[in-house]
PDB file of C-alpha atoms in Angstrom:
ATOM      1  CA  MET A  68      14.513 -23.987 -23.438  1.00 39.00           C
ATOM      2  CA  LYS A  69      11.846 -22.341 -21.322  1.00 38.00           C
ATOM      3  CA  LYS A  70      12.639 -20.511 -18.132  1.00 36.00           C
ATOM      4  CA  ILE A  71      10.485 -18.609 -15.692  1.00 34.00           C
ATOM      5  CA  ILE A  72      11.684 -15.024 -15.402  1.00 34.00           C
ATOM      6  CA  SER A  73      11.816 -13.267 -12.060  1.00 35.00           C
ATOM      7  CA  CYS A  74       9.713 -10.147 -12.539  1.00 34.00           C
ATOM      8  CA  ILE A  75       9.259  -6.781 -10.922  1.00 34.00           C
ATOM      9  CA  ILE A  76       5.651  -5.767 -11.561  1.00 32.00           C
ATOM     10  CA  ILE A  77       4.779  -2.100 -11.395  1.00 33.00           C
ATOM     11  CA  VAL A  78       1.449  -0.381 -10.575  1.00 35.00           C
ATOM     12  CA  PHE A  79      -1.205  -2.937  -9.559  1.00 36.00           C
ATOM     13  CA  ALA A  80      -1.088  -6.680  -8.832  1.00 35.00           C
ATOM     14  CA  CYS A  81      -3.132  -8.884  -6.586  1.00 35.00           C
ATOM     15  CA  THR A  82      -3.273  -9.183  -2.827  1.00 39.00           C
ATOM     16  CA  SER A  83      -5.765  -8.887   0.028  1.00 44.00           C
ATOM     17  CA  LEU A  84      -6.709  -5.423   1.241  1.00 52.00           C
ATOM     18  CA  MET A  85      -7.392  -6.759   4.710  1.00 49.00           C
ATOM     19  CA  PRO A  86      -5.531  -4.854   7.470  1.00 52.00           C
ATOM     20  CA  TYR A  87      -2.312  -6.672   8.247  1.00 51.00           C
ATOM     21  CA  VAL A  88       0.300  -6.390  10.977  1.00 52.00           C
ATOM     22  CA  THR A  89       4.059  -6.685  10.800  1.00 49.00           C
ATOM     23  CA  GLN A  90       6.287  -7.913  13.685  1.00 46.00           C
ATOM     24  CA  ALA A  91       5.291  -9.875  16.749  1.00 41.00           C
ATOM     25  CA  ASP A  92       4.633  -7.303  19.474  1.00 49.00           C
ATOM     26  CA  ALA A  93       2.523  -4.933  17.388  1.00 48.00           C
ATOM     27  CA  MET A  94      -0.214  -5.624  19.938  1.00 78.00           C
ATOM     28  CA  ALA A  95       1.078  -2.571  21.801  1.00 90.00           C
ATOM     29  CA  PHE A  96      -1.595  -0.806  19.772  1.00 95.00           C
ATOM     30  CA  ASN A  97      -4.635  -1.620  17.591  1.00 95.00           C
ATOM     31  CA  VAL A  98      -6.278   0.222  14.741  1.00 96.00           C
ATOM     32  CA  LYS A  99      -9.723  -0.212  13.126  1.00 96.00           C
ATOM     33  CA  ALA A 100     -11.384   1.476  10.151  1.00 97.00           C
ATOM     34  CA  ILE A 101     -14.725   3.135  10.934  1.00 97.00           C
ATOM     35  CA  LEU A 102     -16.628   2.477   7.714  1.00 97.00           C
ATOM     36  CA  PRO A 103     -18.723   5.421   6.370  1.00 96.00           C
ATOM     37  CA  THR A 104     -22.044   5.315   4.570  1.00 96.00           C
ATOM     38  CA  THR A 105     -20.189   5.541   1.250  1.00 96.00           C
ATOM     39  CA  GLN A 106     -18.679   2.130   1.844  1.00 97.00           C
ATOM     40  CA  ASN A 107     -19.146   0.115  -1.385  1.00 95.00           C
ATOM     41  CA  ASN A 108     -18.636  -3.264   0.210  1.00 94.00           C
ATOM     42  CA  PRO A 109     -19.819  -3.511   3.838  1.00 93.00           C
ATOM     43  CA  ASP A 110     -18.476  -7.039   4.268  1.00 95.00           C
ATOM     44  CA  VAL A 111     -14.816  -6.018   4.397  1.00 95.00           C
ATOM     45  CA  SER A 112     -12.919  -4.278   7.170  1.00 94.00           C
ATOM     46  CA  TYR A 113     -10.925  -1.883   4.965  1.00 96.00           C
ATOM     47  CA  PHE A 114     -12.119   1.246   3.206  1.00 97.00           C
ATOM     48  CA  ASP A 115     -13.835   0.417  -0.114  1.00 97.00           C
ATOM     49  CA  LEU A 116     -15.456   3.719  -1.007  1.00 97.00           C
ATOM     50  CA  ARG A 117     -17.770   4.720  -3.859  1.00 96.00           C
ATOM     51  CA  LEU A 118     -17.391   8.480  -4.266  1.00 97.00           C
ATOM     52  CA  LYS A 119     -18.566  10.936  -6.895  1.00 96.00           C
ATOM     53  CA  PRO A 120     -16.297  13.363  -8.760  1.00 96.00           C
ATOM     54  CA  ALA A 121     -15.452  16.474  -6.686  1.00 96.00           C
ATOM     55  CA  ALA A 122     -16.935  14.829  -3.565  1.00 97.00           C
ATOM     56  CA  LYS A 123     -15.520  15.458  -0.092  1.00 97.00           C
ATOM     57  CA  GLN A 124     -15.588  12.548   2.309  1.00 97.00           C
ATOM     58  CA  LYS A 125     -14.582  12.384   5.966  1.00 97.00           C
ATOM     59  CA  ILE A 126     -13.329   9.017   7.182  1.00 97.00           C
ATOM     60  CA  ALA A 127     -11.965   7.926  10.537  1.00 98.00           C
ATOM     61  CA  ILE A 128      -9.721   5.329  12.081  1.00 98.00           C
ATOM     62  CA  GLU A 129      -9.977   4.150  15.740  1.00 98.00           C
ATOM     63  CA  MET A 130      -6.559   3.874  17.343  1.00 97.00           C
ATOM     64  CA  SER A 131      -5.999   2.191  20.711  1.00 97.00           C
ATOM     65  CA  ASN A 132      -3.000   2.164  23.024  1.00 97.00           C
ATOM     66  CA  ASN A 133      -2.797  -1.180  24.859  1.00 95.00           C
ATOM     67  CA  THR A 134       0.129  -0.231  27.109  1.00 94.00           C
ATOM     68  CA  ALA A 135       0.532   1.485  30.437  1.00 95.00           C
ATOM     69  CA  LYS A 136       2.544   4.375  28.989  1.00 95.00           C
ATOM     70  CA  ALA A 137       1.969   6.991  26.319  1.00 96.00           C
ATOM     71  CA  ILE A 138       2.939   6.127  22.725  1.00 95.00           C
ATOM     72  CA  THR A 139       3.121   8.084  19.480  1.00 96.00           C
ATOM     73  CA  LEU A 140       1.883   6.577  16.225  1.00 96.00           C
ATOM     74  CA  LYS A 141       3.152   7.661  12.775  1.00 95.00           C
ATOM     75  CA  THR A 142       0.619   7.561   9.990  1.00 95.00           C
ATOM     76  CA  ALA A 143       0.991   7.916   6.207  1.00 94.00           C
ATOM     77  CA  VAL A 144      -1.327   7.460   3.272  1.00 95.00           C
ATOM     78  CA  ASN A 145       0.627   5.670   0.535  1.00 94.00           C
ATOM     79  CA  THR A 146      -0.321   4.974  -3.041  1.00 93.00           C
ATOM     80  CA  ALA A 147      -0.068   1.247  -3.563  1.00 91.00           C
ATOM     81  CA  SER A 148       2.842  -0.217  -5.534  1.00 88.00           C
ATOM     82  CA  THR A 149       3.848  -3.820  -6.286  1.00 86.00           C
ATOM     83  CA  ASN A 150       7.056  -5.375  -4.989  1.00 83.00           C
ATOM     84  CA  SER A 151       9.292  -7.909  -6.707  1.00 80.00           C
ATOM     85  CA  ASN A 152       7.341 -10.789  -5.165  1.00 80.00           C
ATOM     86  CA  GLY A 153       4.148  -9.649  -6.863  1.00 81.00           C
ATOM     87  CA  VAL A 154       2.590  -8.446  -3.603  1.00 84.00           C
ATOM     88  CA  ILE A 155       0.935  -5.035  -3.190  1.00 87.00           C
ATOM     89  CA  ASP A 156       3.057  -2.852  -0.933  1.00 87.00           C
ATOM     90  CA  TYR A 157       1.589   0.001   1.108  1.00 86.00           C
ATOM     91  CA  SER A 158       4.669   0.874   3.139  1.00 82.00           C
ATOM     92  CA  ALA A 159       6.667   2.723   0.498  1.00 76.00           C
ATOM     93  CA  SER A 160       5.907   6.426   0.151  1.00 73.00           C
ATOM     94  CA  LYS A 161       8.389   7.447  -2.551  1.00 77.00           C
ATOM     95  CA  VAL A 162       7.850   4.843  -5.228  1.00 79.00           C
ATOM     96  CA  LYS A 163       7.927   6.215  -8.751  1.00 81.00           C
ATOM     97  CA  GLN A 164       4.472   5.729 -10.213  1.00 81.00           C
ATOM     98  CA  ASP A 165       3.794   4.663 -13.801  1.00 81.00           C
ATOM     99  CA  LYS A 166       3.122   7.460 -16.250  1.00 85.00           C
ATOM    100  CA  SER A 167      -0.306   5.998 -16.968  1.00 87.00           C
ATOM    101  CA  MET A 168      -1.478   6.784 -13.472  1.00 87.00           C
ATOM    102  CA  LYS A 169      -3.604   9.935 -13.717  1.00 87.00           C
ATOM    103  CA  VAL A 170      -4.521  10.206 -10.051  1.00 88.00           C
ATOM    104  CA  ALA A 171      -2.466   9.017  -7.037  1.00 91.00           C
ATOM    105  CA  ILE A 172      -4.645   8.223  -4.030  1.00 93.00           C
ATOM    106  CA  ALA A 173      -2.101   9.676  -1.608  1.00 93.00           C
ATOM    107  CA  GLU A 174      -2.733  13.101  -3.164  1.00 93.00           C
ATOM    108  CA  LEU A 175      -6.408  13.005  -2.274  1.00 96.00           C
ATOM    109  CA  VAL A 176      -6.158  12.366   1.496  1.00 97.00           C
ATOM    110  CA  THR A 177      -5.202  14.834   4.218  1.00 97.00           C
ATOM    111  CA  GLY A 178      -4.957  14.333   7.975  1.00 97.00           C
ATOM    112  CA  PRO A 179      -2.572  14.022  10.912  1.00 97.00           C
ATOM    113  CA  THR A 180       0.734  12.222  10.475  1.00 96.00           C
ATOM    114  CA  GLN A 181       1.453  11.739  14.199  1.00 96.00           C
ATOM    115  CA  ILE A 182      -0.991  10.814  16.945  1.00 97.00           C
ATOM    116  CA  THR A 183      -0.069  10.592  20.627  1.00 97.00           C
ATOM    117  CA  LEU A 184      -2.114   8.248  22.807  1.00 97.00           C
ATOM    118  CA  LYS A 185      -2.055   8.257  26.559  1.00 97.00           C
ATOM    119  CA  ALA A 186      -1.810   5.011  28.512  1.00 97.00           C
ATOM    120  CA  ASN A 187      -4.706   2.731  27.569  1.00 96.00           C
ATOM    121  CA  GLU A 188      -6.332   5.526  25.526  1.00 97.00           C
ATOM    122  CA  THR A 189      -8.562   5.016  22.473  1.00 97.00           C
ATOM    123  CA  LYS A 190      -8.866   7.880  20.013  1.00 98.00           C
ATOM    124  CA  THR A 191     -10.817   8.381  16.805  1.00 98.00           C
ATOM    125  CA  VAL A 192      -8.664  10.121  14.168  1.00 98.00           C
ATOM    126  CA  ALA A 193     -10.305  11.864  11.211  1.00 98.00           C
ATOM    127  CA  TYR A 194      -9.044  12.145   7.628  1.00 98.00           C
ATOM    128  CA  GLN A 195     -10.447  14.076   4.714  1.00 98.00           C
ATOM    129  CA  ILE A 196     -10.723  12.876   1.095  1.00 98.00           C
ATOM    130  CA  LYS A 197     -11.173  15.338  -1.741  1.00 97.00           C
ATOM    131  CA  MET A 198     -11.941  13.693  -5.064  1.00 97.00           C
ATOM    132  CA  PRO A 199     -10.758  15.009  -8.435  1.00 95.00           C
ATOM    133  CA  GLN A 200     -13.178  16.961 -10.587  1.00 95.00           C
ATOM    134  CA  GLU A 201     -13.225  14.455 -13.455  1.00 93.00           C
ATOM    135  CA  SER A 202     -14.886  11.043 -13.252  1.00 93.00           C
ATOM    136  CA  PHE A 203     -12.767   7.933 -13.749  1.00 92.00           C
ATOM    137  CA  ASP A 204     -13.348   4.229 -14.316  1.00 92.00           C
ATOM    138  CA  GLY A 205     -11.513   1.516 -12.450  1.00 92.00           C
ATOM    139  CA  VAL A 206     -10.038   1.866  -8.967  1.00 93.00           C
ATOM    140  CA  LEU A 207      -7.597   3.955  -7.014  1.00 94.00           C
ATOM    141  CA  LEU A 208      -5.653   1.905  -4.501  1.00 94.00           C
ATOM    142  CA  GLY A 209      -3.575   2.769  -1.458  1.00 94.00           C
ATOM    143  CA  GLY A 210      -3.483   2.345   2.274  1.00 95.00           C
ATOM    144  CA  PHE A 211      -2.993   3.888   5.675  1.00 96.00           C
ATOM    145  CA  TYR A 212       0.394   2.771   7.010  1.00 94.00           C
ATOM    146  CA  ILE A 213       0.439   3.118  10.806  1.00 95.00           C
ATOM    147  CA  ALA A 214       3.519   2.396  12.920  1.00 93.00           C
ATOM    148  CA  LYS A 215       4.657   3.020  16.465  1.00 92.00           C
ATOM    149  CA  LYS A 216       7.279   5.717  16.738  1.00 87.00           C
ATOM    150  CA  GLN A 217      10.378   4.458  18.512  1.00 80.00           C
ATOM    151  CA  ASP A 218      12.153   6.561  21.095  1.00 68.00           C
ATOM    152  CA  GLU A 219      15.609   7.915  20.352  1.00 54.00           C
ATOM    153  CA  GLN A 220      17.391   5.684  22.855  1.00 49.00           C
ATOM    154  CA  MET A 221      15.940   2.553  21.273  1.00 54.00           C
ATOM    155  CA  ASN A 222      16.868   3.799  17.803  1.00 54.00           C
ATOM    156  CA  GLU A 223      20.520   4.270  18.881  1.00 56.00           C
ATOM    157  CA  THR A 224      20.568   0.719  20.261  1.00 53.00           C
ATOM    158  CA  GLU A 225      19.080  -0.691  17.019  1.00 53.00           C
ATOM    159  CA  GLU A 226      21.612   1.235  14.892  1.00 56.00           C
ATOM    160  CA  LYS A 227      24.465  -0.310  16.854  1.00 57.00           C
ATOM    161  CA  GLN A 228      22.960  -3.768  16.339  1.00 56.00           C
ATOM    162  CA  GLN A 229      22.226  -2.970  12.670  1.00 58.00           C
ATOM    163  CA  ILE A 230      18.626  -4.052  13.283  1.00 60.00           C
ATOM    164  CA  LYS A 231      15.562  -1.860  12.980  1.00 62.00           C
ATOM    165  CA  ASN A 232      12.241  -3.083  14.296  1.00 63.00           C
ATOM    166  CA  GLU A 233       9.083  -1.302  13.215  1.00 67.00           C
ATOM    167  CA  PHE A 234       5.675  -2.559  14.243  1.00 78.00           C
ATOM    168  CA  SER A 235       2.957  -1.499  11.861  1.00 88.00           C
ATOM    169  CA  TYR A 236      -0.602  -1.937  10.620  1.00 93.00           C
ATOM    170  CA  VAL A 237      -1.980  -1.276   7.166  1.00 93.00           C
ATOM    171  CA  ILE A 238      -5.626  -0.435   6.426  1.00 95.00           C
ATOM    172  CA  GLY A 239      -6.431  -0.618   2.734  1.00 95.00           C
ATOM    173  CA  LEU A 240      -8.079   2.285   0.914  1.00 96.00           C
ATOM    174  CA  LYS A 241      -9.857   1.622  -2.351  1.00 96.00           C
ATOM    175  CA  ILE A 242     -11.863   4.260  -4.160  1.00 96.00           C
ATOM    176  CA  SER A 243     -14.050   4.051  -7.281  1.00 95.00           C
ATOM    177  CA  ASN A 244     -16.533   6.217  -9.152  1.00 94.00           C
ATOM    178  CA  THR A 245     -18.355   3.583 -11.181  1.00 93.00           C
ATOM    179  CA  ASP A 246     -19.014  -0.153 -11.571  1.00 91.00           C
ATOM    180  CA  LYS A 247     -17.492  -0.250 -15.037  1.00 91.00           C
ATOM    181  CA  LYS A 248     -15.246  -3.253 -15.450  1.00 88.00           C
ATOM    182  CA  ILE A 249     -11.738  -2.412 -16.605  1.00 89.00           C
ATOM    183  CA  ILE A 250      -9.589  -4.949 -18.355  1.00 89.00           C
ATOM    184  CA  PRO A 251      -5.948  -4.859 -17.262  1.00 88.00           C
ATOM    185  CA  LYS A 252      -3.377  -4.264 -19.983  1.00 90.00           C
ATOM    186  CA  LEU A 253       0.260  -5.265 -19.515  1.00 88.00           C
ATOM    187  CA  ALA A 254       3.245  -3.761 -21.278  1.00 88.00           C
ATOM    188  CA  LEU A 255       6.900  -4.772 -21.097  1.00 87.00           C
ATOM    189  CA  ASN A 256       8.933  -1.781 -19.898  1.00 83.00           C
ATOM    190  CA  ALA A 257      12.474  -3.129 -19.609  1.00 82.00           C
ATOM    191  CA  ILE A 258      14.550  -6.288 -19.069  1.00 86.00           C
ATOM    192  CA  ALA A 259      17.838  -6.240 -17.177  1.00 86.00           C
ATOM    193  CA  THR A 260      20.084  -8.574 -15.127  1.00 86.00           C
ATOM    194  CA  THR A 261      20.199  -8.184 -11.378  1.00 86.00           C
ATOM    195  CA  GLU A 262      21.460 -10.002  -8.305  1.00 87.00           C
ATOM    196  CA  LYS A 263      19.518 -11.367  -5.357  1.00 84.00           C
ATOM    197  CA  ASN A 264      20.748 -13.716  -2.650  1.00 85.00           C
ATOM    198  CA  ASP A 265      24.010 -14.157  -4.580  1.00 87.00           C
ATOM    199  CA  LYS A 266      22.092 -15.324  -7.626  1.00 88.00           C
ATOM    200  CA  THR A 267      22.023 -13.607 -11.032  1.00 88.00           C
ATOM    201  CA  LEU A 268      18.429 -13.061 -12.233  1.00 85.00           C
ATOM    202  CA  ILE A 269      16.756 -11.591 -15.267  1.00 84.00           C
ATOM    203  CA  ALA A 270      14.293  -8.965 -14.096  1.00 84.00           C
ATOM    204  CA  ALA A 271      11.456  -7.911 -16.347  1.00 84.00           C
ATOM    205  CA  THR A 272       9.600  -4.722 -15.427  1.00 85.00           C
ATOM    206  CA  LEU A 273       5.956  -4.971 -16.385  1.00 86.00           C
ATOM    207  CA  ARG A 274       3.489  -2.134 -16.558  1.00 87.00           C
ATOM    208  CA  ASN A 275      -0.253  -2.380 -15.924  1.00 89.00           C
ATOM    209  CA  THR A 276      -1.515   0.696 -17.778  1.00 89.00           C
ATOM    210  CA  GLN A 277      -5.137   0.374 -16.585  1.00 90.00           C
ATOM    211  CA  ALA A 278      -6.664   1.218 -13.196  1.00 90.00           C
ATOM    212  CA  ALA A 279      -7.446  -2.378 -12.433  1.00 90.00           C
ATOM    213  CA  ILE A 280      -6.087  -4.977 -10.001  1.00 88.00           C
ATOM    214  CA  ILE A 281      -4.681  -8.099 -11.643  1.00 85.00           C
ATOM    215  CA  SER A 282      -5.342 -11.382  -9.860  1.00 82.00           C
ATOM    216  CA  GLY A 283      -4.016 -14.851 -10.574  1.00 81.00           C
ATOM    217  CA  LEU A 284      -1.161 -13.499 -12.757  1.00 81.00           C
ATOM    218  CA  LYS A 285       1.330 -16.025 -14.086  1.00 82.00           C
ATOM    219  CA  ILE A 286       4.383 -15.107 -16.138  1.00 80.00           C
ATOM    220  CA  GLU A 287       6.057 -17.534 -18.517  1.00 82.00           C
ATOM    221  CA  ALA A 288       8.955 -16.368 -20.719  1.00 80.00           C
ATOM    222  CA  LYS A 289      11.051 -18.019 -23.388  1.00 81.00           C
ATOM    223  CA  LEU A 290      14.745 -17.355 -23.716  1.00 80.00           C
ATOM    224  CA  THR A 291      16.160 -17.474 -27.261  1.00 83.00           C
ATOM    225  CA  LYS A 292      19.525 -16.732 -28.839  1.00 83.00           C
ATOM    226  CA  LYS A 293      20.194 -13.150 -29.775  1.00 79.00           C
ATOM    227  CA  ARG A 294      19.282 -12.374 -33.377  1.00 74.00           C
ATOM    228  CA  GLN A 295      22.232 -11.339 -35.481  1.00 59.00           C
TER     229      GLN A 295
END
């Protein structure tokens, strides 16, 4: 009997790096990447940078407040991870990275973590990238996660309702040193049972030990009787 196994895939999988928005009224603010001269692919709206070892690169994001009152935006640079649906996730800042990851992109970027915008104000916010000394092949992947900071009164109301609304944008950040093509390599880390939506599942944790994004991944597994 063959059965498709529900998998949790770690490190890199496939998704679009296009900026995306969560929640309906995120139009309270807008963000836009200002692409530098080191942009590797000028046809995309996220950062796709080709940088040399030990290079320092300044990048900037344009942030606009579309409301008639001041707002504060929270920003974080997160190393990309992959969720249990096989989609790259930029919102998690404390995900344990695979031991094969030599450089985490979040460690290379510095800049403000909170920006206050006056009513109807647009501001250009700068960030600094400092590349590691040694060259690498493949890609580093992460993203700028930008969300509106909620006021304390609203947070108290949401806590009573057990609902938390956070309106956010993500701008992808992809960095490479070379054009060398890297072949992904998967390894099975662990298999365990878990529960989701009142259903018992078999969860297989896969590791991609190479600095490459996997696209079009399909998993097929075969269940057999335990060997005596």
